[in-house]
Short mmCIF file of C-alpha atoms in Angstrom, two decimals:
data_model
loop_
_atom_site.label_atom_id
_atom_site.label_comp_id
_atom_site.label_asym_id
_atom_site.label_seq_id
_atom_site.Cartn_x
_atom_site.Cartn_y
_atom_site.Cartn_z
CA VAL A 1 -38.49 -38.78 -30.54
CA GLY A 2 -35.17 -39.71 -31.79
CA TRP A 3 -34.18 -42.52 -34.75
CA LEU A 4 -31.49 -43.36 -36.45
CA SER A 5 -31.40 -45.47 -39.82
CA ALA A 6 -28.73 -46.87 -42.31
CA ARG A 7 -28.65 -48.54 -45.27
CA ALA A 8 -25.62 -50.19 -47.35
CA LEU A 9 -25.44 -49.28 -50.98
CA SER A 10 -25.17 -52.64 -53.35
CA GLY A 11 -23.90 -52.52 -56.68
CA ILE A 12 -20.09 -50.51 -55.79
CA PRO A 13 -18.07 -52.43 -57.77
CA GLU A 14 -13.98 -53.42 -57.78
CA VAL A 15 -12.28 -49.55 -57.39
CA ARG A 16 -9.14 -48.75 -59.56
CA ALA A 17 -6.73 -46.24 -59.28
CA GLY A 18 -8.54 -43.21 -60.80
CA ASP A 19 -11.88 -43.91 -60.16
CA ASP A 20 -14.56 -41.52 -59.45
CA VAL A 21 -15.88 -42.91 -56.29
CA ALA A 22 -18.37 -39.84 -56.10
CA ALA A 23 -19.80 -41.01 -59.46
CA LEU A 24 -19.58 -44.87 -58.43
CA ILE A 25 -21.77 -43.97 -55.32
CA LEU A 26 -24.30 -41.84 -57.18
CA ARG A 27 -24.33 -44.76 -59.90
CA ALA A 28 -25.43 -47.37 -56.89
CA LEU A 29 -27.66 -44.84 -55.71
CA GLY A 30 -29.27 -45.08 -59.29
CA GLY A 31 -28.48 -41.59 -59.84
CA ASP A 32 -30.70 -40.30 -56.85
CA PRO A 33 -28.60 -38.26 -54.93
CA PRO A 34 -28.23 -38.77 -51.03
CA GLY A 35 -30.08 -35.76 -49.42
CA GLU A 36 -28.87 -33.06 -47.33
CA ASP A 37 -29.85 -34.68 -44.14
CA GLU A 38 -27.81 -37.84 -44.84
CA VAL A 39 -24.60 -39.06 -43.96
CA VAL A 40 -22.53 -41.11 -47.05
CA SER A 41 -19.88 -43.29 -44.85
CA ILE A 42 -17.58 -44.74 -47.14
CA ALA A 43 -15.24 -47.61 -45.86
CA HIS A 44 -11.48 -46.00 -46.79
CA THR A 45 -10.25 -48.90 -48.82
CA ILE A 46 -11.97 -48.02 -51.95
CA ILE A 47 -11.08 -44.06 -51.64
CA SER A 48 -7.27 -45.87 -50.77
CA LYS A 49 -7.62 -47.70 -53.96
CA ALA A 50 -9.05 -44.58 -56.10
CA GLU A 51 -6.19 -42.79 -54.65
CA GLY A 52 -3.56 -45.05 -55.82
CA ALA A 53 -2.63 -45.33 -51.74
CA VAL A 54 -1.51 -48.86 -52.26
CA VAL A 55 2.01 -50.83 -52.21
CA SER A 56 3.01 -53.32 -53.85
CA LEU A 57 5.36 -55.94 -51.80
CA ASP A 58 7.89 -56.75 -54.61
CA GLN A 59 9.03 -52.94 -54.77
CA VAL A 60 9.79 -52.89 -50.83
CA SER A 61 13.03 -53.72 -49.36
CA ALA A 62 13.06 -54.62 -45.51
CA GLY A 63 15.72 -52.39 -43.72
CA GLU A 64 17.41 -53.08 -40.45
CA ARG A 65 14.54 -52.25 -38.01
CA ALA A 66 11.49 -54.10 -39.83
CA LEU A 67 13.89 -57.11 -40.51
CA GLU A 68 14.25 -57.35 -36.59
CA LEU A 69 10.69 -56.95 -35.73
CA GLY A 70 9.36 -59.26 -38.47
CA ALA A 71 11.98 -61.99 -37.48
CA LEU A 72 10.50 -60.90 -33.66
CA GLN A 73 6.93 -61.46 -34.95
CA GLY A 74 7.38 -64.41 -37.74
CA ARG A 75 5.73 -61.73 -39.77
CA ASP A 76 7.01 -60.63 -43.56
CA PRO A 77 9.78 -57.64 -42.97
CA ARG A 78 8.51 -56.15 -46.31
CA VAL A 79 4.93 -55.81 -44.34
CA ILE A 80 6.58 -54.24 -40.96
CA GLN A 81 8.75 -51.56 -43.34
CA VAL A 82 5.37 -50.51 -44.81
CA VAL A 83 4.08 -50.13 -41.59
CA LEU A 84 6.97 -48.50 -40.32
CA ASP A 85 7.07 -46.24 -43.30
CA GLN A 86 3.20 -45.05 -42.31
CA SER A 87 4.23 -44.43 -38.96
CA GLN A 88 5.61 -41.55 -36.87
CA GLU A 89 5.94 -43.72 -34.08
CA ILE A 90 5.65 -47.52 -33.03
CA LEU A 91 3.91 -47.51 -29.27
CA ARG A 92 3.90 -51.73 -28.99
CA ALA A 93 5.28 -54.10 -30.56
CA GLN A 94 3.87 -57.11 -28.76
CA ASN A 95 1.86 -59.98 -28.86
CA GLY A 96 2.43 -60.14 -33.06
CA VAL A 97 1.11 -56.75 -33.44
CA LEU A 98 2.39 -53.18 -34.05
CA ILE A 99 0.70 -50.77 -32.05
CA SER A 100 1.35 -47.43 -34.33
CA ARG A 101 0.98 -43.57 -34.66
CA THR A 102 0.32 -42.64 -37.92
CA HIS A 103 1.61 -39.65 -39.87
CA HIS A 104 -2.04 -38.30 -39.85
CA GLY A 105 -1.79 -39.17 -35.53
CA PHE A 106 -3.80 -42.29 -35.32
CA VAL A 107 -2.72 -44.80 -33.24
CA CYS A 108 -4.09 -48.43 -34.38
CA ALA A 109 -2.74 -51.68 -35.27
CA ASN A 110 0.08 -51.56 -38.51
CA ALA A 111 -1.05 -47.92 -39.13
CA GLY A 112 -3.83 -49.09 -40.71
CA VAL A 113 -1.70 -51.14 -43.43
CA ASP A 114 -4.30 -53.67 -44.84
CA ALA A 115 -4.24 -56.87 -47.01
CA SER A 116 -6.15 -56.10 -49.79
CA ASN A 117 -8.65 -58.98 -51.19
CA ALA A 118 -8.86 -57.81 -54.82
CA ALA A 119 -6.03 -55.54 -55.56
CA GLY A 120 -4.19 -58.53 -55.86
CA PRO A 121 -1.55 -60.75 -53.76
CA GLY A 122 1.60 -58.91 -52.48
CA THR A 123 -0.74 -55.41 -52.72
CA LEU A 124 -0.93 -53.39 -49.47
CA VAL A 125 -3.84 -50.75 -49.39
CA LEU A 126 -2.75 -47.91 -47.14
CA LEU A 127 -4.57 -45.10 -45.44
CA PRO A 128 -5.40 -42.43 -47.67
CA ARG A 129 -2.75 -39.87 -47.19
CA ASP A 130 -5.60 -37.26 -46.19
CA PRO A 131 -8.85 -38.78 -45.07
CA ASP A 132 -10.31 -35.36 -44.47
CA ALA A 133 -9.49 -33.86 -47.64
CA SER A 134 -10.61 -36.89 -49.44
CA ALA A 135 -14.33 -36.53 -47.65
CA ARG A 136 -14.11 -32.64 -48.50
CA ARG A 137 -13.22 -33.99 -52.35
CA ILE A 138 -16.04 -36.45 -52.78
CA ARG A 139 -19.04 -33.96 -50.54
CA ALA A 140 -18.00 -31.68 -53.35
CA ARG A 141 -18.25 -33.76 -55.93
CA LEU A 142 -21.37 -35.40 -54.65
CA ARG A 143 -23.01 -31.85 -54.70
CA GLY A 144 -21.83 -31.32 -58.26
CA LEU A 145 -23.11 -34.43 -60.27
CA SER A 146 -26.52 -34.24 -58.21
CA PRO A 147 -29.09 -32.47 -60.26
CA SER A 148 -29.43 -29.10 -58.56
CA PRO A 149 -33.08 -28.84 -56.72
CA PRO A 150 -35.35 -26.00 -58.13
CA ALA A 151 -34.40 -22.34 -56.79
CA ALA A 152 -36.71 -21.63 -54.23
CA GLY A 153 -37.10 -18.01 -52.58
CA GLY A 154 -35.46 -16.20 -55.55
CA SER A 155 -31.97 -17.70 -54.61
CA GLY A 156 -30.79 -19.00 -58.10
CA ALA A 157 -28.46 -21.68 -58.72
CA GLY A 158 -24.79 -20.94 -59.10
CA PRO A 159 -22.25 -21.91 -61.52
CA GLY A 160 -22.05 -25.66 -61.97
CA GLY A 161 -25.70 -26.06 -60.55
CA GLU A 162 -24.39 -25.45 -57.33
CA VAL A 163 -27.09 -23.81 -54.74
CA PRO A 164 -25.41 -21.77 -52.41
CA GLY A 165 -26.39 -22.73 -48.93
CA HIS A 166 -26.73 -26.41 -49.98
CA GLY A 167 -23.60 -28.06 -48.65
CA GLY A 168 -24.84 -31.58 -50.01
CA PRO A 169 -24.68 -34.66 -47.75
CA ALA A 170 -22.21 -35.17 -44.96
CA VAL A 171 -19.21 -37.39 -46.06
CA MET A 172 -17.49 -39.84 -43.38
CA VAL A 173 -14.32 -41.82 -44.46
CA THR A 174 -14.00 -45.05 -41.95
CA ASP A 175 -11.51 -47.56 -40.92
CA THR A 176 -11.72 -50.41 -38.40
CA PHE A 177 -9.81 -49.85 -35.09
CA GLY A 178 -9.01 -52.09 -32.27
CA ARG A 179 -9.44 -50.95 -28.60
CA ALA A 180 -6.88 -51.06 -25.98
CA TRP A 181 -8.95 -52.69 -22.98
CA ARG A 182 -11.96 -54.25 -25.14
CA HIS A 183 -11.77 -57.23 -27.74
CA GLY A 184 -12.90 -56.89 -31.40
CA GLN A 185 -12.79 -53.82 -33.50
CA THR A 186 -15.37 -51.05 -34.25
CA ASP A 187 -15.22 -48.48 -37.45
CA ILE A 188 -14.63 -45.04 -36.23
CA ALA A 189 -14.06 -41.79 -38.87
CA ILE A 190 -10.87 -41.11 -39.93
CA GLY A 191 -12.47 -38.63 -42.52
CA LEU A 192 -15.26 -36.13 -42.34
CA ALA A 193 -16.41 -33.49 -44.22
CA GLY A 194 -19.84 -31.65 -43.45
CA MET A 195 -20.70 -33.08 -40.00
CA ALA A 196 -19.51 -32.15 -36.64
CA PRO A 197 -17.22 -35.06 -35.38
CA LEU A 198 -17.94 -34.01 -31.78
CA ASP A 199 -21.17 -33.15 -29.72
CA ASP A 200 -20.20 -30.89 -26.99
CA TRP A 201 -22.30 -31.20 -23.64
CA ARG A 202 -19.60 -29.88 -21.45
CA GLY A 203 -20.55 -26.27 -20.93
CA ARG A 204 -24.11 -27.31 -21.38
CA THR A 205 -24.91 -29.60 -18.15
CA ASP A 206 -26.51 -27.86 -15.18
CA ALA A 207 -23.74 -27.18 -12.99
CA GLU A 208 -24.17 -29.47 -9.74
CA GLY A 209 -20.80 -29.31 -8.63
CA LEU A 210 -20.74 -32.97 -9.21
CA GLU A 211 -20.09 -33.83 -12.69
CA LEU A 212 -17.56 -36.58 -13.11
CA ARG A 213 -17.60 -37.45 -16.49
CA ALA A 214 -17.22 -35.46 -19.50
CA THR A 215 -20.43 -35.36 -22.03
CA TRP A 216 -18.34 -34.97 -25.23
CA LEU A 217 -20.03 -37.29 -27.77
CA ALA A 218 -17.81 -38.76 -30.47
CA VAL A 219 -20.89 -39.04 -32.63
CA ALA A 220 -18.74 -39.72 -36.12
CA ASP A 221 -17.10 -42.35 -34.41
CA ALA A 222 -20.55 -43.69 -33.50
CA ALA A 223 -21.95 -43.16 -36.69
CA ALA A 224 -19.15 -45.15 -38.48
CA GLY A 225 -20.04 -47.97 -36.07
CA ALA A 226 -23.24 -47.85 -36.99
CA ALA A 227 -22.89 -47.80 -41.13
CA ASP A 228 -20.54 -51.01 -40.39
CA LEU A 229 -23.73 -52.61 -38.81
CA ALA A 230 -25.63 -52.32 -41.70
CA ARG A 231 -23.69 -54.27 -43.71
CA GLU A 232 -22.72 -57.81 -43.73
CA LYS A 233 -19.12 -58.42 -43.99
CA ASP A 234 -18.45 -60.35 -46.54
CA SER A 235 -21.34 -58.15 -48.80
CA ARG A 236 -18.34 -55.79 -50.11
CA GLU A 237 -20.57 -52.85 -49.04
CA PRO A 238 -18.35 -50.22 -48.71
CA VAL A 239 -20.92 -47.37 -48.65
CA VAL A 240 -23.58 -47.10 -46.19
CA VAL A 241 -26.00 -44.13 -46.30
CA ILE A 242 -27.47 -42.67 -42.65
CA GLY A 243 -30.30 -41.19 -41.44
CA GLY A 244 -31.48 -39.48 -38.81
CA LEU A 245 -28.02 -37.24 -38.02
CA GLN A 246 -29.21 -33.86 -39.37
CA ARG A 247 -28.77 -31.83 -36.10
CA PHE A 248 -24.90 -32.76 -36.78
CA ILE A 249 -24.72 -31.91 -40.70
CA THR A 250 -23.30 -28.36 -41.34
CA ASP A 251 -23.02 -26.42 -44.64
CA GLU A 252 -19.57 -25.72 -43.78
CA ASP A 253 -16.96 -28.77 -44.06
CA GLY A 254 -16.15 -28.51 -40.59
CA PRO A 255 -12.67 -29.60 -38.63
CA GLY A 256 -13.09 -32.89 -40.14
CA ALA A 257 -11.93 -36.23 -38.13
CA LEU A 258 -8.54 -35.06 -37.21
CA ALA A 259 -10.64 -32.99 -34.37
CA LEU A 260 -11.16 -36.68 -33.00
CA LEU A 261 -7.44 -37.16 -32.05
CA ARG A 262 -6.47 -36.96 -28.78
CA PRO A 263 -3.40 -34.61 -28.85
CA LEU A 264 0.13 -36.09 -27.50
CA ASP A 265 0.53 -34.10 -24.77
CA GLU A 266 -3.14 -35.50 -23.15
CA ASP A 267 -1.98 -39.18 -24.32
CA LEU A 268 -2.02 -41.46 -20.86
CA PHE A 269 -1.13 -44.31 -22.55
CA ARG A 270 1.88 -43.50 -24.50
CA VAL B 1 -28.75 -55.13 -48.76
CA GLY B 2 -28.39 -54.24 -45.33
CA TRP B 3 -29.88 -51.91 -43.03
CA LEU B 4 -30.16 -50.99 -39.59
CA SER B 5 -32.63 -48.81 -37.65
CA ALA B 6 -32.92 -47.47 -33.87
CA ARG B 7 -35.83 -45.81 -32.40
CA ALA B 8 -35.51 -43.86 -28.72
CA LEU B 9 -38.52 -44.47 -26.50
CA SER B 10 -40.32 -41.68 -24.96
CA GLY B 11 -41.88 -42.39 -22.12
CA ILE B 12 -39.79 -43.82 -19.56
CA PRO B 13 -40.45 -41.99 -15.99
CA GLU B 14 -37.86 -41.14 -13.70
CA VAL B 15 -36.48 -44.90 -12.25
CA ARG B 16 -36.39 -45.45 -8.64
CA ALA B 17 -35.10 -48.21 -6.59
CA GLY B 18 -37.56 -51.32 -6.67
CA ASP B 19 -39.01 -50.33 -9.97
CA ASP B 20 -39.47 -52.98 -12.53
CA VAL B 21 -37.59 -51.60 -15.87
CA ALA B 22 -39.10 -54.32 -18.12
CA ALA B 23 -42.51 -53.30 -17.07
CA LEU B 24 -41.67 -49.60 -17.70
CA ILE B 25 -40.10 -50.26 -21.19
CA LEU B 26 -43.19 -52.38 -22.28
CA ARG B 27 -45.42 -49.61 -21.09
CA ALA B 28 -43.42 -47.07 -23.13
CA LEU B 29 -44.22 -49.52 -26.34
CA GLY B 30 -47.75 -48.72 -25.63
CA GLY B 31 -48.09 -52.79 -24.49
CA ASP B 32 -46.49 -53.65 -27.96
CA PRO B 33 -43.39 -55.97 -27.24
CA PRO B 34 -40.47 -55.86 -28.86
CA GLY B 35 -39.93 -58.28 -31.52
CA GLU B 36 -37.57 -61.34 -31.43
CA ASP B 37 -35.52 -59.86 -33.76
CA GLU B 38 -35.23 -56.49 -31.89
CA VAL B 39 -32.27 -55.50 -29.73
CA VAL B 40 -33.42 -53.31 -26.52
CA SER B 41 -30.52 -51.26 -25.86
CA ILE B 42 -30.97 -49.65 -22.17
CA ALA B 43 -28.71 -46.94 -20.83
CA HIS B 44 -27.29 -48.32 -17.50
CA THR B 45 -28.55 -45.53 -15.39
CA ILE B 46 -31.97 -46.62 -14.82
CA ILE B 47 -31.00 -50.30 -14.16
CA SER B 48 -28.69 -49.00 -11.52
CA LYS B 49 -31.29 -46.79 -10.09
CA ALA B 50 -33.73 -49.92 -10.02
CA GLU B 51 -31.31 -52.14 -8.58
CA GLY B 52 -30.66 -49.28 -5.70
CA ALA B 53 -26.72 -49.11 -6.92
CA VAL B 54 -26.19 -45.74 -5.71
CA VAL B 55 -24.22 -44.24 -3.12
CA SER B 56 -25.55 -40.59 -1.19
CA LEU B 57 -22.09 -38.60 -0.27
CA ASP B 58 -23.27 -37.66 3.02
CA GLN B 59 -22.62 -41.41 4.11
CA VAL B 60 -19.16 -41.69 2.95
CA SER B 61 -16.33 -41.00 4.82
CA ALA B 62 -12.89 -40.62 2.50
CA GLY B 63 -9.68 -42.60 3.77
CA GLU B 64 -6.09 -41.90 3.11
CA ARG B 65 -5.59 -42.28 -0.38
CA ALA B 66 -9.06 -40.67 -1.10
CA LEU B 67 -8.07 -37.71 0.51
CA GLU B 68 -4.47 -37.72 -1.01
CA LEU B 69 -5.90 -38.12 -4.64
CA GLY B 70 -8.95 -35.21 -3.93
CA ALA B 71 -6.47 -32.93 -2.84
CA LEU B 72 -4.13 -33.42 -6.23
CA GLN B 73 -7.01 -33.13 -8.55
CA GLY B 74 -9.30 -30.82 -6.50
CA ARG B 75 -12.04 -33.13 -6.20
CA ASP B 76 -14.43 -33.85 -3.49
CA PRO B 77 -12.52 -37.04 -1.60
CA ARG B 78 -15.73 -38.67 -0.88
CA VAL B 79 -16.19 -38.76 -4.53
CA ILE B 80 -12.76 -40.11 -5.22
CA GLN B 81 -13.06 -42.93 -2.34
CA VAL B 82 -16.81 -44.15 -3.94
CA VAL B 83 -14.80 -44.42 -7.40
CA LEU B 84 -11.77 -46.41 -5.58
CA ASP B 85 -14.25 -48.87 -3.90
CA GLN B 86 -15.68 -49.43 -7.54
CA SER B 87 -12.23 -50.04 -8.71
CA GLN B 88 -9.56 -52.95 -8.60
CA GLU B 89 -6.95 -50.69 -10.35
CA ILE B 90 -6.33 -47.07 -10.88
CA LEU B 91 -4.37 -47.39 -14.17
CA ARG B 92 -3.99 -43.21 -14.23
CA ALA B 93 -4.90 -40.45 -12.07
CA GLN B 94 -3.65 -37.73 -14.24
CA ASN B 95 -5.57 -34.34 -16.06
CA GLY B 96 -8.17 -34.19 -13.16
CA VAL B 97 -9.47 -38.12 -14.09
CA LEU B 98 -9.30 -41.51 -12.48
CA ILE B 99 -8.85 -44.01 -15.11
CA SER B 100 -9.63 -47.36 -13.34
CA ARG B 101 -10.27 -50.98 -13.94
CA THR B 102 -13.80 -51.67 -12.42
CA HIS B 103 -14.06 -54.97 -10.03
CA HIS B 104 -15.93 -56.25 -13.06
CA GLY B 105 -12.89 -55.40 -15.76
CA PHE B 106 -14.11 -52.14 -17.61
CA VAL B 107 -11.61 -49.48 -17.99
CA CYS B 108 -12.93 -46.30 -17.92
CA ALA B 109 -12.88 -42.85 -16.21
CA ASN B 110 -14.10 -42.85 -12.40
CA ALA B 111 -15.11 -46.58 -12.66
CA GLY B 112 -18.39 -45.48 -14.08
CA VAL B 113 -19.36 -43.87 -11.29
CA ASP B 114 -21.98 -40.54 -12.27
CA ALA B 115 -23.79 -37.82 -10.91
CA SER B 116 -26.90 -38.30 -10.95
CA ASN B 117 -29.21 -35.29 -12.05
CA ALA B 118 -32.54 -36.80 -11.02
CA ALA B 119 -31.34 -39.29 -7.84
CA GLY B 120 -30.76 -35.95 -5.80
CA PRO B 121 -27.69 -33.64 -4.97
CA GLY B 122 -25.03 -35.58 -3.46
CA THR B 123 -25.97 -38.68 -4.95
CA LEU B 124 -23.69 -40.88 -6.87
CA VAL B 125 -24.89 -43.61 -9.55
CA LEU B 126 -22.92 -47.04 -9.58
CA LEU B 127 -22.98 -49.30 -12.39
CA PRO B 128 -24.69 -52.09 -11.87
CA ARG B 129 -23.07 -54.90 -9.90
CA ASP B 130 -23.67 -57.48 -12.50
CA PRO B 131 -24.74 -55.78 -15.65
CA ASP B 132 -24.70 -59.29 -17.72
CA ALA B 133 -27.09 -60.75 -14.63
CA SER B 134 -29.40 -57.45 -15.26
CA ALA B 135 -29.67 -57.90 -18.85
CA ARG B 136 -30.59 -61.33 -18.32
CA ARG B 137 -33.29 -60.52 -15.76
CA ILE B 138 -34.75 -58.23 -18.00
CA ARG B 139 -34.31 -60.25 -20.84
CA ALA B 140 -36.50 -62.80 -19.36
CA ARG B 141 -38.72 -60.29 -17.56
CA LEU B 142 -39.97 -58.85 -21.09
CA ARG B 143 -40.46 -62.48 -22.58
CA GLY B 144 -42.70 -63.06 -19.83
CA LEU B 145 -44.56 -60.35 -20.03
CA SER B 146 -45.22 -60.13 -23.37
CA PRO B 147 -48.43 -61.85 -24.50
CA SER B 148 -47.57 -65.07 -25.99
CA PRO B 149 -47.77 -65.56 -29.65
CA PRO B 150 -50.56 -68.36 -30.96
CA ALA B 151 -48.81 -71.45 -30.99
CA ALA B 152 -48.05 -72.41 -34.51
CA GLY B 153 -47.10 -76.09 -35.76
CA GLY B 154 -48.33 -77.98 -32.62
CA SER B 155 -45.68 -76.76 -30.18
CA GLY B 156 -47.68 -75.35 -27.49
CA ALA B 157 -47.14 -72.73 -25.18
CA GLY B 158 -45.18 -73.62 -21.83
CA PRO B 159 -46.26 -72.39 -18.90
CA GLY B 160 -46.30 -68.82 -17.84
CA GLY B 161 -47.09 -68.39 -21.35
CA GLU B 162 -43.58 -68.58 -22.79
CA VAL B 163 -43.02 -70.22 -25.93
CA PRO B 164 -40.23 -72.94 -26.25
CA GLY B 165 -37.45 -71.58 -28.23
CA HIS B 166 -39.21 -68.15 -28.24
CA GLY B 167 -35.67 -66.00 -27.02
CA GLY B 168 -37.31 -62.85 -26.88
CA PRO B 169 -35.76 -59.86 -28.07
CA ALA B 170 -31.73 -59.53 -27.00
CA VAL B 171 -31.08 -57.04 -24.24
CA MET B 172 -27.86 -54.83 -23.71
CA VAL B 173 -27.11 -52.47 -20.83
CA THR B 174 -24.71 -49.54 -21.66
CA ASP B 175 -22.32 -46.52 -20.75
CA THR B 176 -20.40 -43.87 -21.90
CA PHE B 177 -16.63 -44.53 -22.02
CA GLY B 178 -13.90 -42.57 -22.98
CA ARG B 179 -10.97 -44.06 -25.48
CA ALA B 180 -7.50 -43.84 -24.73
CA TRP B 181 -6.16 -41.66 -28.11
CA ARG B 182 -9.36 -40.36 -29.10
CA HIS B 183 -11.27 -37.13 -28.03
CA GLY B 184 -14.88 -37.77 -26.72
CA GLN B 185 -17.15 -40.89 -25.63
CA THR B 186 -19.07 -43.56 -27.07
CA ASP B 187 -21.44 -45.66 -25.67
CA ILE B 188 -20.33 -49.36 -25.56
CA ALA B 189 -22.12 -52.78 -24.34
CA ILE B 190 -21.67 -53.47 -20.31
CA GLY B 191 -24.49 -55.72 -19.97
CA LEU B 192 -25.69 -58.52 -22.84
CA ALA B 193 -28.24 -61.34 -23.04
CA GLY B 194 -29.37 -62.99 -26.32
CA MET B 195 -26.91 -61.52 -28.74
CA ALA B 196 -23.48 -62.40 -29.97
CA PRO B 197 -20.92 -59.77 -28.63
CA LEU B 198 -18.47 -60.37 -30.81
CA ASP B 199 -18.37 -61.25 -34.50
CA ASP B 200 -15.57 -63.27 -35.17
CA TRP B 201 -14.41 -63.56 -38.74
CA ARG B 202 -11.13 -64.22 -38.29
CA GLY B 203 -11.19 -68.08 -39.51
CA ARG B 204 -13.25 -67.21 -42.24
CA THR B 205 -10.66 -64.93 -44.36
CA ASP B 206 -9.24 -66.19 -47.44
CA ALA B 207 -5.84 -67.24 -46.31
CA GLU B 208 -3.76 -64.72 -48.55
CA GLY B 209 -0.96 -65.46 -45.78
CA LEU B 210 -1.39 -61.46 -45.51
CA GLU B 211 -3.82 -60.99 -43.53
CA LEU B 212 -2.51 -58.05 -41.36
CA ARG B 213 -5.65 -56.81 -39.05
CA ALA B 214 -8.07 -59.14 -36.97
CA THR B 215 -11.27 -59.32 -38.28
CA TRP B 216 -12.87 -59.71 -34.92
CA LEU B 217 -15.92 -57.20 -35.11
CA ALA B 218 -17.58 -55.70 -31.60
CA VAL B 219 -20.86 -55.47 -33.04
CA ALA B 220 -22.51 -55.13 -29.56
CA ASP B 221 -20.45 -51.99 -28.87
CA ALA B 222 -21.13 -50.54 -32.37
CA ALA B 223 -24.74 -51.25 -31.78
CA ALA B 224 -24.82 -49.37 -28.28
CA GLY B 225 -23.09 -46.53 -30.05
CA ALA B 226 -26.11 -46.66 -32.61
CA ALA B 227 -28.52 -46.88 -30.17
CA ASP B 228 -26.87 -43.53 -28.47
CA LEU B 229 -27.37 -41.60 -32.10
CA ALA B 230 -30.87 -42.55 -31.66
CA ARG B 231 -31.43 -40.21 -28.77
CA GLU B 232 -30.56 -36.56 -28.43
CA LYS B 233 -29.01 -36.12 -25.23
CA ASP B 234 -30.92 -33.72 -23.01
CA SER B 235 -34.36 -35.91 -24.21
CA ARG B 236 -33.75 -38.52 -21.32
CA GLU B 237 -34.61 -41.27 -23.67
CA PRO B 238 -32.66 -44.25 -22.07
CA VAL B 239 -33.89 -46.76 -24.08
CA VAL B 240 -33.61 -47.44 -27.67
CA VAL B 241 -34.87 -50.55 -29.71
CA ILE B 242 -32.79 -51.48 -32.35
CA GLY B 243 -33.84 -53.58 -35.96
CA GLY B 244 -31.62 -55.23 -38.30
CA LEU B 245 -29.42 -56.86 -36.22
CA GLN B 246 -31.21 -60.49 -36.45
CA ARG B 247 -28.27 -62.50 -37.30
CA PHE B 248 -26.52 -61.54 -34.10
CA ILE B 249 -29.38 -62.47 -31.69
CA THR B 250 -29.58 -65.64 -30.15
CA ASP B 251 -31.92 -67.83 -28.01
CA GLU B 252 -29.51 -68.64 -25.43
CA ASP B 253 -28.55 -65.68 -23.40
CA GLY B 254 -24.71 -66.33 -24.38
CA PRO B 255 -21.54 -65.16 -23.03
CA GLY B 256 -22.85 -61.73 -22.02
CA ALA B 257 -20.51 -58.40 -22.50
CA LEU B 258 -17.73 -59.49 -20.24
CA ALA B 259 -16.54 -61.35 -23.31
CA LEU B 260 -15.78 -58.32 -24.59
CA LEU B 261 -13.15 -57.62 -21.80
CA ARG B 262 -9.35 -57.82 -22.84
CA PRO B 263 -8.10 -60.10 -20.16
CA LEU B 264 -5.40 -58.33 -18.04
CA ASP B 265 -2.39 -60.36 -19.68
CA GLU B 266 -3.14 -59.55 -23.01
CA ASP B 267 -3.28 -55.40 -21.92
CA LEU B 268 -0.42 -53.79 -23.57
CA PHE B 269 -1.26 -50.17 -21.98
CA ARG B 270 -1.58 -50.95 -18.41
#
């Protein structure tokens, strides 16, 4: 019988540029590292802050298009400029929202640019430049910081205490995205290391000749949503540890969350 | 510290028209009813079958438009006809898929029409006619079938063993939907009783004048995704019991999953 569990970590402090996110997570876990069968889900905001992916509005000057859109939407044109800078394309500018395709390829409101509660007034937090790389880096670091398990069956620990074939926990980086036809937002995976982003049953169904709907499950996105439910929004718990997803965890870092992007030439709603 | 848990139930048999879904769930739980603080998530397929929302292809004759679309997409025109019958609007007919707005207002592939593995060859399973009503009915039935807890504080059990103020568990009806700009599908809530579909923080943020992104969480959709992760796809576990969402559970049945639909006049991607 299947199961899923998720627990939010308390004790992650305000993160500043240069902070070691993996070390903060380990400390919040009381030094007891997450298991190889667990997924560590991290709200991107703390990674963006650690990586310095923030912009101070007083260093932004709005160009012509930002001034125009700002006037149209009644919004600070410098904020619009930051959104434009993070976008390869604006799909819609309506109802006070910019729907953007980011440089990564994510389609979301305002290119994922967020006001920061704590980084100070006038500070915007961007998406990490390469969230899959962030996930891989944090995964490697969690693995490096974790005490190595006792060597078994003659396979000794490698240099740095790493055990061959021990991939460590999967690491997921999340953000909160809206949906085209539904109210509200859900968390989805924007970065991923050590977990299959999709569970592909398309070839495995019995062929009745009647298969109408693809069976290709975006398990990483569902896991990101589950992680968000484990925290109360005001409790500042950016890190959630998920159990029960062993079957999707891989030794290899794998294709990352970019594999979840529908390519432009399959986009029916551009 | 927040948490979430989900467990799939084994032992739900193949469901046929007229079956009592609530009774099947209680039996799978060994007679131990779900708690008032739990959400019972049910894949719509078993509800559709119980309600007789199935169509046999040999009773369908394809009209002109279905013949045309069937030829265009290389698909059985009778299947297309059933999809058209379930739709108020076809948004896109491309890449071998019909993106439909169903009569309920859901935007999804093929109007939610699915081939049935078990209902026999040539049988299609539709969405329930009113999934919120299905959820309310199953919730009431679960409550009625559950042994009443011992009366406390002088408030006696009402007629039929119901306890005033005892709403029973929340009940959610789910389906698997694709997303416009992301690969793969996730489960979402198409029916709901006794749970807030959305968690609205929009008025509750501290006003820095910089709020860029709405904070309006589609908690029911995230919960549906979490439930799907608790089952393995081939294990036929249509029912999942979720814990940790007490803060969203209500005595009243509430607005249901229809509150998750973005109204037509706010649709930027019609």
